[in-house]
């Protein structure tokens, strides 16, 4: 599995021959790419409907959309998406097969209103657990799994459900504070998830979320976690192995 961070919360995930793009937003200072520089993926995954997560979704409307039914409906009207997983989106707790990937949707503790002329309820904000094998209660040491926590506060489901049962190898967690977890709570999330790699996201895009990722590294170390913090350079691929 190959992970490429394009700054903020935008990820390109390759699983086998399947390309997934999460929360396309290229107006951030970490990337030099424009949406037109990125080939249309097979799937676009949207964690929630805030502008810094969906602003460039319409540039990839030929892809299959993966999001809550409420957000799918909005994106069909606003961006011209015609194809969604299952024809209607998916919802919390569900797993869908997306080419060579299995995508499980989990909730995030955040908000999800879309502020337009008519305020839109985009459903529950989410995170995604992406694996190259279907999740089961039987541990599979050969599988590779990536958890994008989305925009979230610390929540005990990370400790009680996502970590022990979905078993991610790497987790992308927001560290920007103000709108999401900051370094301290993000480090606790990493410890609870029991991952091998911790990938900071959602920081340095706007003044309120400016952070030194070294603070996050120190907080992870302070929890006693064995996770390796990988502060990725934008647009540079990272190979994730089980």
CSV table of C-alpha atoms in Angstrom, one decimal:
chain,number,residue,atom,x,y,z
A,1,UNK,CA,0.0,0.0,0.0
A,2,UNK,CA,1.3,3.4,-1.0
A,3,UNK,CA,0.4,6.6,0.9
A,4,UNK,CA,1.0,10.1,-0.5
A,5,UNK,CA,0.1,13.1,1.6
A,6,UNK,CA,-0.7,16.3,-0.4
A,7,UNK,CA,-0.9,18.5,2.6
A,8,UNK,CA,-3.7,19.3,5.0
A,9,UNK,CA,-5.9,16.2,5.0
A,10,UNK,CA,-5.5,15.2,1.4
A,11,UNK,CA,-4.3,11.7,0.8
A,12,UNK,CA,-3.7,9.6,-2.3
A,13,UNK,CA,-3.8,5.9,-1.4
A,14,UNK,CA,-2.8,3.1,-3.8
A,15,UNK,CA,-4.0,-0.4,-3.0
A,16,UNK,CA,-3.0,-2.9,-5.7
A,17,UNK,CA,-4.3,-1.4,-8.9
A,18,UNK,CA,-6.8,0.8,-7.2
A,19,UNK,CA,-6.3,4.6,-6.6
A,20,UNK,CA,-8.2,6.4,-3.9
A,21,UNK,CA,-8.1,10.2,-3.2
A,22,UNK,CA,-9.3,11.4,0.2
A,23,UNK,CA,-10.5,14.9,0.9
A,24,UNK,CA,-9.1,16.7,-2.1
A,25,UNK,CA,-8.0,20.3,-1.1
A,26,UNK,CA,-4.9,21.6,-2.9
A,27,UNK,CA,-5.1,25.2,-1.7
A,28,UNK,CA,-2.7,24.5,1.1
A,29,UNK,CA,0.9,25.6,1.6
A,30,UNK,CA,2.4,22.1,1.7
A,31,UNK,CA,1.8,21.0,-1.9
A,32,UNK,CA,2.9,22.4,-5.2
A,33,UNK,CA,0.2,20.5,-7.1
A,34,UNK,CA,-2.9,21.8,-8.7
A,35,UNK,CA,-5.9,19.5,-9.0
A,36,UNK,CA,-5.2,19.3,-12.8
A,37,UNK,CA,-1.8,17.8,-12.0
A,38,UNK,CA,-3.5,14.8,-10.4
A,39,UNK,CA,-4.9,12.0,-12.5
A,40,UNK,CA,-8.5,11.1,-11.8
A,41,UNK,CA,-8.5,8.3,-9.2
A,42,UNK,CA,-10.9,5.3,-9.2
A,43,UNK,CA,-12.5,6.5,-6.0
A,44,UNK,CA,-12.9,9.8,-4.1
A,45,UNK,CA,-13.4,9.5,-0.4
A,46,UNK,CA,-14.9,12.4,1.6
A,47,UNK,CA,-14.8,12.4,5.4
A,48,UNK,CA,-17.1,15.4,5.7
A,49,UNK,CA,-18.4,18.5,4.0
A,50,UNK,CA,-16.3,21.4,5.2
A,51,UNK,CA,-14.7,23.4,2.4
A,52,UNK,CA,-11.1,22.5,3.3
A,53,UNK,CA,-12.0,18.8,2.6
A,54,UNK,CA,-14.3,19.0,-0.5
A,55,UNK,CA,-13.2,22.2,-2.3
A,56,UNK,CA,-11.6,20.3,-5.2
A,57,UNK,CA,-13.9,17.3,-5.2
A,58,UNK,CA,-15.6,18.5,-8.4
A,59,UNK,CA,-12.3,18.2,-10.3
A,60,UNK,CA,-12.6,14.4,-9.9
A,61,UNK,CA,-16.3,13.9,-10.6
A,62,UNK,CA,-15.6,11.1,-13.0
A,63,UNK,CA,-14.5,9.0,-10.0
A,64,UNK,CA,-16.8,6.9,-7.9
A,65,UNK,CA,-17.7,8.8,-4.7
A,66,UNK,CA,-17.5,7.3,-1.2
A,67,UNK,CA,-19.2,9.3,1.5
A,68,UNK,CA,-22.3,9.4,3.6
A,69,UNK,CA,-25.6,9.4,1.7
A,70,UNK,CA,-26.2,13.0,2.7
A,71,UNK,CA,-22.9,14.1,1.4
A,72,UNK,CA,-23.2,12.0,-1.7
A,73,UNK,CA,-26.5,13.8,-2.5
A,74,UNK,CA,-24.9,17.2,-2.0
A,75,UNK,CA,-21.9,16.4,-4.2
A,76,UNK,CA,-24.1,15.0,-7.0
A,77,UNK,CA,-26.0,18.3,-7.1
A,78,UNK,CA,-23.0,20.6,-6.5
A,79,UNK,CA,-20.2,18.8,-8.4
A,80,UNK,CA,-21.8,16.5,-10.9
A,81,UNK,CA,-20.9,13.2,-9.4
A,82,UNK,CA,-23.0,10.4,-11.0
A,83,UNK,CA,-21.5,7.3,-9.4
A,84,UNK,CA,-21.4,6.4,-5.8
A,85,UNK,CA,-20.5,3.2,-4.0
A,86,UNK,CA,-23.7,1.1,-3.8
A,87,UNK,CA,-25.5,3.9,-5.8
A,88,UNK,CA,-26.3,5.7,-2.5
A,89,UNK,CA,-23.2,6.2,-0.5
A,90,UNK,CA,-22.4,4.3,2.6
A,91,UNK,CA,-22.7,4.8,6.4
A,92,UNK,CA,-21.1,4.3,9.7
A,93,UNK,CA,-19.8,0.8,10.5
A,94,UNK,CA,-20.2,-0.3,6.9
A,95,UNK,CA,-17.4,-1.8,4.8
A,96,UNK,CA,-17.5,-1.6,1.0
A,97,UNK,CA,-15.2,-3.1,-1.6
A,98,UNK,CA,-13.5,-0.5,-3.8
A,99,UNK,CA,-11.5,-2.3,-6.4
A,100,UNK,CA,-8.6,-3.9,-4.6
A,101,UNK,CA,-9.3,-2.0,-1.3
A,102,UNK,CA,-11.8,-2.5,1.5
A,103,UNK,CA,-13.1,0.7,3.0
A,104,UNK,CA,-14.7,0.8,6.4
A,105,UNK,CA,-16.4,4.0,7.6
A,106,UNK,CA,-16.2,5.0,11.2
A,107,UNK,CA,-17.5,8.2,12.9
A,108,UNK,CA,-15.4,11.2,13.8
A,109,UNK,CA,-16.2,13.6,16.6
A,110,UNK,CA,-16.6,16.8,14.7
A,111,UNK,CA,-19.2,18.9,13.0
A,112,UNK,CA,-20.5,18.7,9.4
A,113,UNK,CA,-22.7,21.5,8.3
A,114,UNK,CA,-22.1,23.0,4.8
A,115,UNK,CA,-22.7,26.7,5.1
A,116,UNK,CA,-24.2,27.9,1.8
A,117,UNK,CA,-27.3,30.1,1.0
A,118,UNK,CA,-29.2,27.1,2.4
A,119,UNK,CA,-27.4,25.4,5.2
A,120,UNK,CA,-26.9,21.7,4.4
A,121,UNK,CA,-26.7,18.8,6.9
A,122,UNK,CA,-24.1,16.5,5.4
A,123,UNK,CA,-24.7,13.8,8.0
A,124,UNK,CA,-22.1,12.4,10.5
A,125,UNK,CA,-18.5,13.3,9.9
A,126,UNK,CA,-16.4,10.2,9.4
A,127,UNK,CA,-13.0,8.6,9.1
A,128,UNK,CA,-12.0,5.7,6.9
A,129,UNK,CA,-10.1,2.5,7.6
A,130,UNK,CA,-8.6,1.2,4.3
A,131,UNK,CA,-7.3,-2.3,4.0
A,132,UNK,CA,-6.1,-4.7,1.3
A,133,UNK,CA,-8.1,-7.5,2.9
A,134,UNK,CA,-11.7,-7.7,4.2
A,135,UNK,CA,-11.8,-7.0,8.0
A,136,UNK,CA,-12.7,-10.0,10.1
A,137,UNK,CA,-12.3,-11.0,13.7
A,138,UNK,CA,-9.5,-13.3,12.7
A,139,UNK,CA,-6.2,-11.3,12.8
A,140,UNK,CA,-4.4,-11.4,9.5
A,141,UNK,CA,-0.7,-10.6,9.8
A,142,UNK,CA,-0.4,-10.3,6.0
A,143,UNK,CA,-3.0,-7.5,5.6
A,144,UNK,CA,-2.0,-3.9,5.5
A,145,UNK,CA,-4.4,-1.3,6.9
A,146,UNK,CA,-4.4,2.5,7.0
A,147,UNK,CA,-6.7,4.6,9.2
A,148,UNK,CA,-7.5,8.2,8.2
A,149,UNK,CA,-9.1,9.6,11.3
A,150,UNK,CA,-10.5,12.7,9.5
A,151,UNK,CA,-11.2,15.8,11.5
A,152,UNK,CA,-11.8,14.5,15.0
A,153,UNK,CA,-11.5,14.9,18.7
A,154,UNK,CA,-10.1,12.1,20.8
A,155,UNK,CA,-12.7,9.4,21.2
A,156,UNK,CA,-12.7,6.1,23.0
A,157,UNK,CA,-13.8,4.2,19.9
A,158,UNK,CA,-10.1,4.4,18.9
A,159,UNK,CA,-9.2,2.4,22.0
A,160,UNK,CA,-12.2,0.1,22.1
A,161,UNK,CA,-13.1,-0.6,18.5
A,162,UNK,CA,-10.8,0.7,15.8
A,163,UNK,CA,-7.5,-0.3,17.3
A,164,UNK,CA,-8.3,-3.8,18.6
A,165,UNK,CA,-10.7,-4.9,15.9
A,166,UNK,CA,-9.8,-3.0,12.7
A,167,UNK,CA,-6.1,-3.2,13.5
A,168,UNK,CA,-4.6,-0.3,11.5
A,169,UNK,CA,-0.8,-0.4,10.8
A,170,UNK,CA,-0.7,3.4,10.3
A,171,UNK,CA,-2.9,6.2,11.4
A,172,UNK,CA,-3.2,9.8,10.0
A,173,UNK,CA,-4.3,11.9,12.9
A,174,UNK,CA,-5.0,15.7,13.0
A,175,UNK,CA,-2.6,17.6,15.2
A,176,UNK,CA,-3.6,21.2,14.4
A,177,UNK,CA,-5.7,21.8,17.5
A,178,UNK,CA,-8.3,24.6,17.6
A,179,UNK,CA,-10.7,22.7,15.2
A,180,UNK,CA,-9.5,19.1,16.0
A,181,UNK,CA,-7.2,17.3,18.3
A,182,UNK,CA,-3.9,19.0,19.1
A,183,UNK,CA,-0.5,17.2,19.6
A,184,UNK,CA,-1.3,15.9,23.1
A,185,UNK,CA,-4.7,14.3,22.4
A,186,UNK,CA,-3.5,13.1,18.9
A,187,UNK,CA,-0.6,11.3,20.7
A,188,UNK,CA,-3.1,9.6,23.0
A,189,UNK,CA,-5.1,8.5,20.0
A,190,UNK,CA,-1.9,6.9,18.5
A,191,UNK,CA,-1.2,5.1,21.7
A,192,UNK,CA,-4.8,3.7,21.9
A,193,UNK,CA,-4.7,2.7,18.3
A,194,UNK,CA,-1.5,0.7,18.8
A,195,UNK,CA,-0.2,1.5,15.3
A,196,UNK,CA,3.3,1.1,13.9
A,197,UNK,CA,3.3,4.5,12.2
A,198,UNK,CA,1.7,7.8,13.2
A,199,UNK,CA,1.2,10.4,10.4
A,200,UNK,CA,0.4,13.9,11.4
A,201,UNK,CA,-2.1,15.8,9.2
A,202,UNK,CA,-4.4,18.9,9.3
A,203,UNK,CA,-1.8,21.4,10.5
A,204,UNK,CA,0.1,24.5,9.2
A,205,UNK,CA,-2.7,25.3,6.7
A,206,UNK,CA,-4.1,28.4,8.4
A,207,UNK,CA,-2.8,30.5,11.4
A,208,UNK,CA,-5.1,28.8,14.0
A,209,UNK,CA,-3.7,25.4,13.3
A,210,UNK,CA,0.0,26.1,13.0
A,211,UNK,CA,2.0,23.4,14.8
A,212,UNK,CA,5.5,22.1,15.1
A,213,UNK,CA,5.2,18.4,14.5
A,214,UNK,CA,8.2,17.8,16.8
A,215,UNK,CA,5.8,18.6,19.6
A,216,UNK,CA,3.6,15.7,18.4
A,217,UNK,CA,6.6,13.4,18.3
A,218,UNK,CA,7.5,14.3,21.9
A,219,UNK,CA,3.9,13.7,23.0
A,220,UNK,CA,3.8,10.3,21.3
A,221,UNK,CA,7.0,9.3,23.0
A,222,UNK,CA,5.6,10.5,26.3
A,223,UNK,CA,2.7,8.0,26.0
A,224,UNK,CA,5.1,5.1,25.9
A,225,UNK,CA,3.8,4.1,22.4
A,226,UNK,CA,6.1,2.2,20.1
A,227,UNK,CA,4.7,4.0,17.1
A,228,UNK,CA,7.2,5.7,14.7
A,229,UNK,CA,6.1,9.2,13.8
A,230,UNK,CA,6.5,9.9,10.1
A,231,UNK,CA,6.4,13.6,9.3
A,232,UNK,CA,5.9,13.3,5.6
A,233,UNK,CA,6.9,15.7,2.9
A,234,UNK,CA,3.9,16.6,0.8
A,235,UNK,CA,3.6,14.8,-2.6
A,236,UNK,CA,6.3,12.2,-1.6
A,237,UNK,CA,5.0,8.6,-1.5
A,238,UNK,CA,5.4,6.5,1.6
A,239,UNK,CA,5.3,2.7,1.3
A,240,UNK,CA,3.2,1.1,4.1
A,241,UNK,CA,3.8,-2.6,4.7
A,242,UNK,CA,2.2,-4.9,7.3
